[in-house]
Coordinates of C-alpha atoms and ligand atoms in Angstrom, one line a residue:
X1 CA -1.1 -36.7 -6.0
X2 CA -4.3 -36.5 -3.9
X3 CA -6.0 -33.6 -2.4
X4 CA -6.6 -33.8 1.4
X5 CA -9.8 -32.2 3.2
X6 CA -8.1 -30.2 6.1
X7 CA -9.8 -28.3 8.8
X8 CA -7.7 -26.1 10.4
X9 CA -8.4 -25.6 14.3
X10 CA -8.3 -22.2 16.3
X11 CA -7.8 -20.0 13.1
X12 CA -6.6 -16.3 13.2
X13 CA -6.1 -14.0 10.3
X14 CA -2.4 -14.3 10.2
X15 CA -3.0 -18.4 9.8
X16 CA -5.2 -18.3 7.2
X17 CA -3.1 -15.4 5.0
X18 CA 0.2 -17.6 5.5
X19 CA -1.6 -20.9 5.2
X20 CA -3.5 -20.0 1.7
X21 CA -0.2 -18.5 0.7
X22 CA 1.8 -21.8 1.1
X23 CA -0.9 -24.0 0.0
X24 CA -2.0 -22.4 -3.3
X25 CA -4.7 -24.5 -4.0
X26 CA -3.0 -27.9 -3.7
X27 CA -5.3 -29.2 -0.7
X28 CA -8.8 -28.0 0.6
X29 CA -8.3 -25.9 3.6
X30 CA -11.4 -25.2 5.7
X31 CA -10.9 -23.2 8.7
X32 CA -12.9 -22.3 11.7
X33 CA -11.9 -20.5 15.5
X34 CA -12.8 -23.0 17.3
X35 CA -10.1 -25.1 19.8
X36 CA -10.1 -28.8 19.3
X37 CA -11.5 -30.6 22.0
X38 CA -14.0 -33.8 22.6
X39 CA -16.9 -31.4 21.5
X40 CA -15.5 -29.5 19.1
X41 CA -13.8 -32.7 17.3
X42 CA -17.2 -33.4 16.1
X43 CA -16.5 -30.5 12.9
X44 CA -14.0 -32.5 11.8
X45 CA -16.8 -34.8 10.3
X46 CA -15.4 -36.3 6.6
X47 CA -12.2 -34.3 6.8
X48 CA -9.3 -36.5 5.9
X49 CA -6.7 -34.4 8.4
X50 CA -7.0 -31.7 10.8
X51 CA -4.3 -28.8 11.6
X52 CA -3.5 -27.8 14.9
X53 CA -1.7 -25.5 17.2
X54 CA -0.3 -25.1 20.4
X55 CA -3.4 -25.1 22.7
X56 CA -5.8 -27.2 20.7
X57 CA -6.1 -30.2 23.1
X58 CA -5.6 -33.6 21.0
X59 CA -6.3 -35.7 24.0
X60 CA -7.6 -39.7 24.0
X61 CA -11.3 -38.4 23.9
X62 CA -10.6 -35.9 21.2
X63 CA -8.8 -38.2 19.3
X64 CA -11.5 -41.1 19.6
X65 CA -14.0 -38.6 18.2
X66 CA -11.3 -37.6 15.2
X67 CA -11.0 -41.1 14.3
X68 CA -14.7 -41.7 14.1
X69 CA -14.8 -38.7 11.7
X70 CA -12.5 -40.0 9.3
X71 CA -9.4 -37.6 10.4
X72 CA -6.5 -39.7 9.1
X73 CA -4.1 -36.9 10.0
X74 CA -3.0 -34.6 12.5
X75 CA -0.4 -31.7 11.2
X76 CA 0.1 -29.8 14.0
X77 CA 1.5 -26.4 12.9
X78 CA 4.1 -26.1 15.9
X79 CA 7.4 -27.6 16.8
X80 CA 6.2 -28.4 20.3
X81 CA 3.5 -31.1 20.5
X82 CA 2.6 -32.2 24.1
X83 CA -0.8 -30.9 23.3
X84 CA -1.1 -34.2 21.2
X85 CA -1.6 -37.7 23.2
X86 CA 0.6 -39.5 20.4
X87 CA -0.3 -42.9 22.1
X88 CA -4.0 -42.7 21.6
X89 CA -3.5 -41.1 18.0
X90 CA -1.4 -44.7 16.9
X91 CA -4.0 -46.3 18.9
X92 CA -6.3 -45.2 16.8
X93 CA -4.6 -44.9 13.1
X94 CA -4.0 -41.5 13.2
X95 CA -0.6 -40.4 12.0
X96 CA 0.4 -37.1 13.7
X97 CA 3.2 -34.8 11.8
X98 CA 4.5 -31.5 13.4
X99 CA 7.1 -28.6 12.1
X100 CA 9.8 -29.9 13.3
X101 CA 12.2 -26.6 12.4
X102 CA 11.4 -23.2 11.6
X103 CA 13.3 -19.8 12.5
X104 CA 14.6 -20.8 15.9
X105 CA 16.1 -17.5 15.6
X106 CA 12.6 -15.7 16.0
X107 CA 12.2 -17.1 19.7
X108 CA 15.6 -16.8 20.9
X109 CA 15.7 -13.3 19.9
X110 CA 12.4 -12.8 21.4
X111 CA 13.9 -14.2 24.7
X112 CA 16.6 -11.7 24.5
X113 CA 14.6 -8.6 24.0
X114 CA 12.2 -9.9 26.9
X115 CA 15.6 -9.8 29.1
X116 CA 16.5 -6.7 27.7
X117 CA 13.1 -5.3 28.5
X118 CA 12.9 -6.5 32.0
X119 CA 16.5 -5.4 33.1
X120 CA 16.6 -2.1 31.8
X121 CA 12.7 -1.2 32.6
X122 CA 11.9 -0.7 28.7
X123 CA 8.4 -1.6 29.8
X124 CA 8.1 0.9 32.6
X125 CA 9.9 3.5 30.3
X126 CA 7.5 3.3 27.6
X127 CA 4.5 4.2 29.6
X128 CA 6.3 6.8 31.5
X129 CA 7.2 8.7 28.5
X130 CA 4.0 8.4 26.4
X131 CA 2.8 10.5 29.9
X132 CA 5.9 12.6 29.2
X133 CA 7.1 11.7 32.9
X134 CA 10.6 11.6 32.0
X135 CA 12.0 10.6 35.3
X136 CA 14.9 8.2 35.5
X137 CA 13.8 7.1 39.2
X138 CA 13.0 3.1 39.3
X139 CA 14.6 2.6 36.0
X140 CA 18.3 1.6 37.1
X141 CA 19.1 -1.7 35.8
X142 CA 23.0 -3.8 35.1
X143 CA 24.7 -4.2 32.4
X144 CA 24.5 -7.7 31.1
X145 CA 27.9 -8.1 30.1
X146 CA 29.5 -10.2 32.4
X147 CA 26.6 -11.6 33.9
X148 CA 26.6 -15.5 34.2
X149 CA 23.5 -17.2 31.7
X150 CA 22.0 -20.3 32.4
X151 CA 20.6 -22.0 29.4
X152 CA 18.2 -24.7 30.4
X153 CA 18.1 -26.8 27.3
X154 CA 20.4 -26.5 24.3
X155 CA 18.7 -27.7 21.6
X156 CA 18.1 -25.4 18.2
X157 CA 16.5 -22.5 20.2
X158 CA 18.9 -23.0 23.6
X159 CA 22.2 -23.0 21.4
X160 CA 21.0 -19.8 19.6
X161 CA 19.9 -17.9 22.7
X162 CA 23.6 -18.9 24.3
X163 CA 25.2 -17.7 21.0
X164 CA 24.0 -14.2 21.4
X165 CA 24.3 -14.0 25.1
X166 CA 27.9 -15.0 24.2
X167 CA 27.9 -12.2 22.2
X168 CA 27.0 -10.1 25.1
X169 CA 30.6 -11.2 26.9
X170 CA 28.6 -13.7 29.4
X171 CA 30.0 -16.6 30.6
X172 CA 27.4 -19.3 29.7
X173 CA 26.3 -22.5 31.9
X174 CA 24.2 -25.1 30.1
X175 CA 21.7 -28.2 31.4
X176 CA 20.7 -30.4 29.0
X177 CA 20.4 -34.3 28.6
X178 CA 22.9 -34.1 26.0
X179 CA 25.8 -31.7 25.6
X180 CA 25.5 -29.8 22.5
X181 CA 29.0 -29.1 20.8
X182 CA 28.1 -25.5 19.3
X183 CA 27.4 -24.7 23.1
X184 CA 30.7 -26.2 24.2
X185 CA 32.7 -24.2 21.2
X186 CA 31.0 -21.2 22.9
X187 CA 32.8 -22.1 26.3
X188 CA 29.4 -22.9 27.6
X189 CA 30.0 -25.1 31.0
X190 CA 27.8 -28.1 31.2
X191 CA 26.3 -28.4 34.7
X192 CA 23.7 -29.9 37.0
X193 CA 20.5 -28.0 36.8
X194 CA 20.8 -27.5 40.7
X195 CA 24.4 -26.0 39.8
X196 CA 23.2 -24.0 37.1
X197 CA 20.3 -22.3 39.5
X198 CA 22.9 -21.6 42.2
X199 CA 25.2 -19.7 39.9
X200 CA 23.3 -18.1 37.2
X201 CA 22.0 -14.5 37.0
X202 CA 20.1 -14.9 34.1
X203 CA 18.0 -18.2 33.6
X204 CA 16.2 -19.0 30.2
X205 CA 14.2 -21.9 29.8
X206 CA 14.6 -24.0 26.1
X207 CA 13.9 -27.4 27.4
X208 CA 10.0 -29.1 26.1
X209 CA 7.7 -30.1 28.5
X210 CA 7.3 -33.9 29.1
X211 CA 6.4 -35.5 32.2
X212 CA 10.4 -35.2 33.2
X213 CA 10.4 -31.4 32.9
X214 CA 6.8 -30.4 34.2
X215 CA 7.6 -27.7 36.8
X216 CA 11.1 -28.0 36.6
X217 CA 10.8 -24.4 38.1
X218 CA 9.1 -25.2 41.7
X219 CA 9.5 -23.9 45.4
X220 CA 12.2 -26.2 45.7
X221 CA 14.3 -25.1 43.0
X222 CA 13.5 -21.8 43.3
X223 CA 15.1 -21.8 46.4
X224 CA 18.3 -22.9 44.9
X225 CA 18.6 -19.6 42.6
X226 CA 20.4 -16.4 43.6
X227 CA 18.3 -13.0 44.9
X228 CA 17.6 -10.8 42.0
X229 CA 18.4 -13.7 39.6
X230 CA 16.0 -13.2 35.8
X231 CA 13.8 -15.8 34.6
X232 CA 12.5 -16.1 31.2
X233 CA 10.7 -18.5 29.7
X234 CA 9.8 -18.6 26.4
X235 CA 9.4 -22.7 26.3
X236 CA 6.0 -24.1 27.9
X237 CA 4.2 -22.3 30.4
X238 CA 4.2 -26.1 32.4
X239 CA 7.8 -25.8 33.0
X240 CA 7.1 -23.6 35.6
X241 CA 4.6 -24.0 38.7
X242 CA 3.4 -20.4 39.0
X243 CA 2.1 -20.3 42.4
X244 CA 5.6 -21.1 43.7
X245 CA 6.7 -18.6 41.4
X246 CA 4.3 -16.0 42.6
X247 CA 5.6 -17.1 46.0
X248 CA 9.1 -16.2 45.1
X249 CA 8.4 -12.7 43.7
X250 CA 6.3 -11.7 46.2
X251 CA 9.0 -12.7 48.8
X252 CA 11.4 -10.6 46.7
X253 CA 13.7 -13.4 45.8
X254 CA 13.3 -13.1 42.4
X255 CA 14.6 -10.3 40.3
X256 CA 12.3 -10.1 37.4
X257 CA 10.4 -12.9 35.2
X258 CA 9.4 -12.8 31.8
X259 CA 6.6 -15.2 30.5
X260 CA 5.8 -15.8 27.1
X261 CA 3.9 -18.9 28.0
X262 CA 1.6 -19.6 30.9
X263 CA 0.5 -22.8 32.3
X264 CA -3.1 -22.0 32.2
X265 CA -2.7 -20.2 28.8
X266 CA -5.1 -22.2 27.0
X267 CA -8.4 -20.1 26.2
X268 CA -7.0 -17.1 27.1
X269 CA -3.8 -16.6 25.1
X270 CA -4.4 -15.6 21.3
X271 CA -7.9 -13.8 22.4
X272 CA -8.8 -10.3 23.2
X273 CA -10.4 -10.5 26.7
X274 CA -9.7 -6.8 27.2
X275 CA -13.5 -6.6 27.5
X276 CA -14.1 -9.5 29.9
X277 CA -13.5 -9.8 33.8
X278 CA -10.5 -12.3 34.0
X279 CA -11.3 -15.4 35.8
X280 CA -7.8 -16.4 36.9
X281 CA -6.8 -15.1 40.1
X282 CA -2.9 -16.6 39.1
X283 CA -2.6 -14.4 36.0
X284 CA -4.4 -11.6 37.4
X285 CA -2.1 -11.7 40.0
X286 CA 0.8 -12.1 38.0
X287 CA -0.2 -8.5 36.4
X288 CA 0.1 -6.6 39.4
X289 CA 3.6 -7.0 39.6
X290 CA 6.4 -4.1 38.1
X291 CA 8.9 -6.8 37.6
X292 CA 7.1 -9.3 35.6
X293 CA 6.6 -8.9 31.8
X294 CA 3.8 -11.5 30.4
X295 CA 3.2 -11.6 26.7
X296 CA 0.9 -13.9 24.6
X297 CA 2.9 -16.9 23.1
X298 CA 4.2 -14.4 20.6
X299 CA 8.3 -15.6 20.6
X300 CA 7.6 -17.6 17.1
X301 CA 5.9 -14.5 15.4
X302 CA 7.6 -13.5 12.9
X303 CA 7.5 -13.3 9.1
X304 CA 10.1 -15.8 8.3
X305 CA 8.8 -18.3 11.0
X306 CA 5.3 -18.2 9.6
X307 CA 6.3 -18.3 6.1
X308 CA 8.2 -21.6 7.1
X309 CA 5.5 -22.8 9.3
X310 CA 3.2 -22.9 6.8
X311 CA 5.1 -24.2 4.1
X312 CA 6.4 -27.0 6.3
X313 CA 2.6 -27.8 7.2
X314 CA 1.2 -28.1 3.3
X315 CA 4.6 -30.1 2.5
X316 CA 3.5 -32.4 5.5
X317 CA 0.2 -32.7 4.2
X318 CA 1.3 -33.3 0.4
X319 CA 3.6 -36.2 1.6
X320 CA 1.2 -37.5 3.6
X321 CA -1.5 -37.4 0.7
X322 CA 1.2 -39.5 -1.4
X323 CA 2.1 -42.2 1.3
X324 CA 5.6 -40.7 1.8
X325 CA 7.0 -39.7 5.2
X326 CA 9.4 -37.3 6.4
X327 CA 11.5 -35.9 9.4
X328 CA 8.5 -34.5 10.9
X329 CA 6.4 -37.6 11.7
X330 CA 5.8 -38.1 15.1
X331 CA 6.0 -41.3 17.2
X332 CA 4.7 -42.2 20.7
X333 CA 7.1 -42.8 23.4
Ligands
NAD1 P1 15.0 -28.5 20.7 O1 14.2 -30.1 20.4 O2 15.7 -28.3 19.7 O3 15.7 -28.7 22.1 C1 15.2 -29.1 23.2 C2 16.2 -29.6 24.1 O4 15.8 -30.0 25.3 C3 17.5 -30.8 23.3 O5 18.7 -30.5 23.5 C4 16.8 -31.5 24.5 O6 18.2 -32.6 24.8 C5 16.7 -31.1 25.8 N1 15.8 -31.8 26.8 C6 14.9 -32.7 26.4 N2 14.3 -33.2 27.6 C7 15.0 -32.8 28.4 C8 15.2 -32.8 29.9 N3 14.2 -33.7 30.6 N4 16.0 -32.4 30.5 C9 17.0 -31.5 29.8 N5 17.2 -31.3 29.0 C10 16.3 -32.1 28.3 O7 13.4 -27.8 20.9 P2 13.7 -26.1 20.4 O8 13.3 -26.0 18.9 O9 15.0 -25.6 20.8 O10 12.4 -25.8 21.2 C11 12.6 -25.8 22.7 C12 11.1 -25.4 23.2 O11 10.8 -24.5 22.9 C13 9.9 -26.6 22.1 O12 9.6 -27.8 22.9 C14 8.8 -25.2 22.8 O13 8.2 -26.2 23.6 C15 9.6 -24.4 22.7 N6 9.1 -23.3 21.6 C16 8.3 -21.9 22.3 C17 7.6 -21.1 20.7 C18 6.9 -19.9 21.5 O14 6.9 -19.0 20.4 N7 7.0 -19.4 22.2 C19 8.1 -21.6 19.5 C20 8.7 -22.7 19.3 C21 9.1 -23.1 20.4

């Protein structure tokens, strides 16, 4: 098997640790902290492949430059691939592969963690007790048991989230373009998105971001939800119109919101900006609400998930180098 020269974009120390361990010297992996865009694509001159993460922007312009630099493979080290223009990649003869499967438990369990944190105000309790404020006023939550949970997208992650919530004793509503028999077996009722929004006390988003799901949660759909509803998004920021979300929080309609993803996260999430003046009024506004919890796209971040992501990425590189394809190949359309 031919060893590939691979430039890994948007690298953090943990990426390097897991990728080097999985690679064991098979391919030449070079690392850059730069995120891919049409300018930084030039860094890939002479490389066979680039390895990308969720906020590397492989748009048509960047892909044209990668092709001119000699790149033949994009190895995406995540499940979501909405950052890649697959039609442009195909046009330039660049193959794209992703990590189709890695611990969906990591994301589903994190979504449950966010839900319980918001519901029982654990984020506020943590801050209070560190300052020896042991009062309970303001920390009142609800039993989760018996609350209706709406799961939007019942693929791998949504189904596990549904199973956990079933364990809590929650009636389940589901919305998807196709029914998952695992969720039906749990007793989930498939309904329209509108009905799910009208009837759920808790809503968790697990659909991919695509033109059909962009701003699925907007002023119109938010108006359908129950007052006091808890909304969890661990999927992709673009599923929610953030300005409409803020208006609904301000009006007192939404009970609480957890966002592990944010539509303008690129260039912010995965970075330490604690020493800078934040230039995003929407994000700054979100941070002022006591019933909003923002985490920086960390739902996937477990030892198990990082190990599988790295091992699958190396398998994708090796299969490509050997002229083989596998189930992680991405096709346009
Ligand atoms: P999956 O492909 O197994 O499931 C997605 C589900 O969405 C499928 O059942 C599919 O039928 C459904 N769907 C697709 N288009 C739809 C539409 N227009 N309307 C309704 N349903 C539709 O994916 P998964 O592994 O469960 O991951 C779900 C999403 O989670 C990913 O797309 C990714 O964006 C996100 N994710 C986030 C993190 C994180 O760290 N926060 C990590 C991994 C994945």
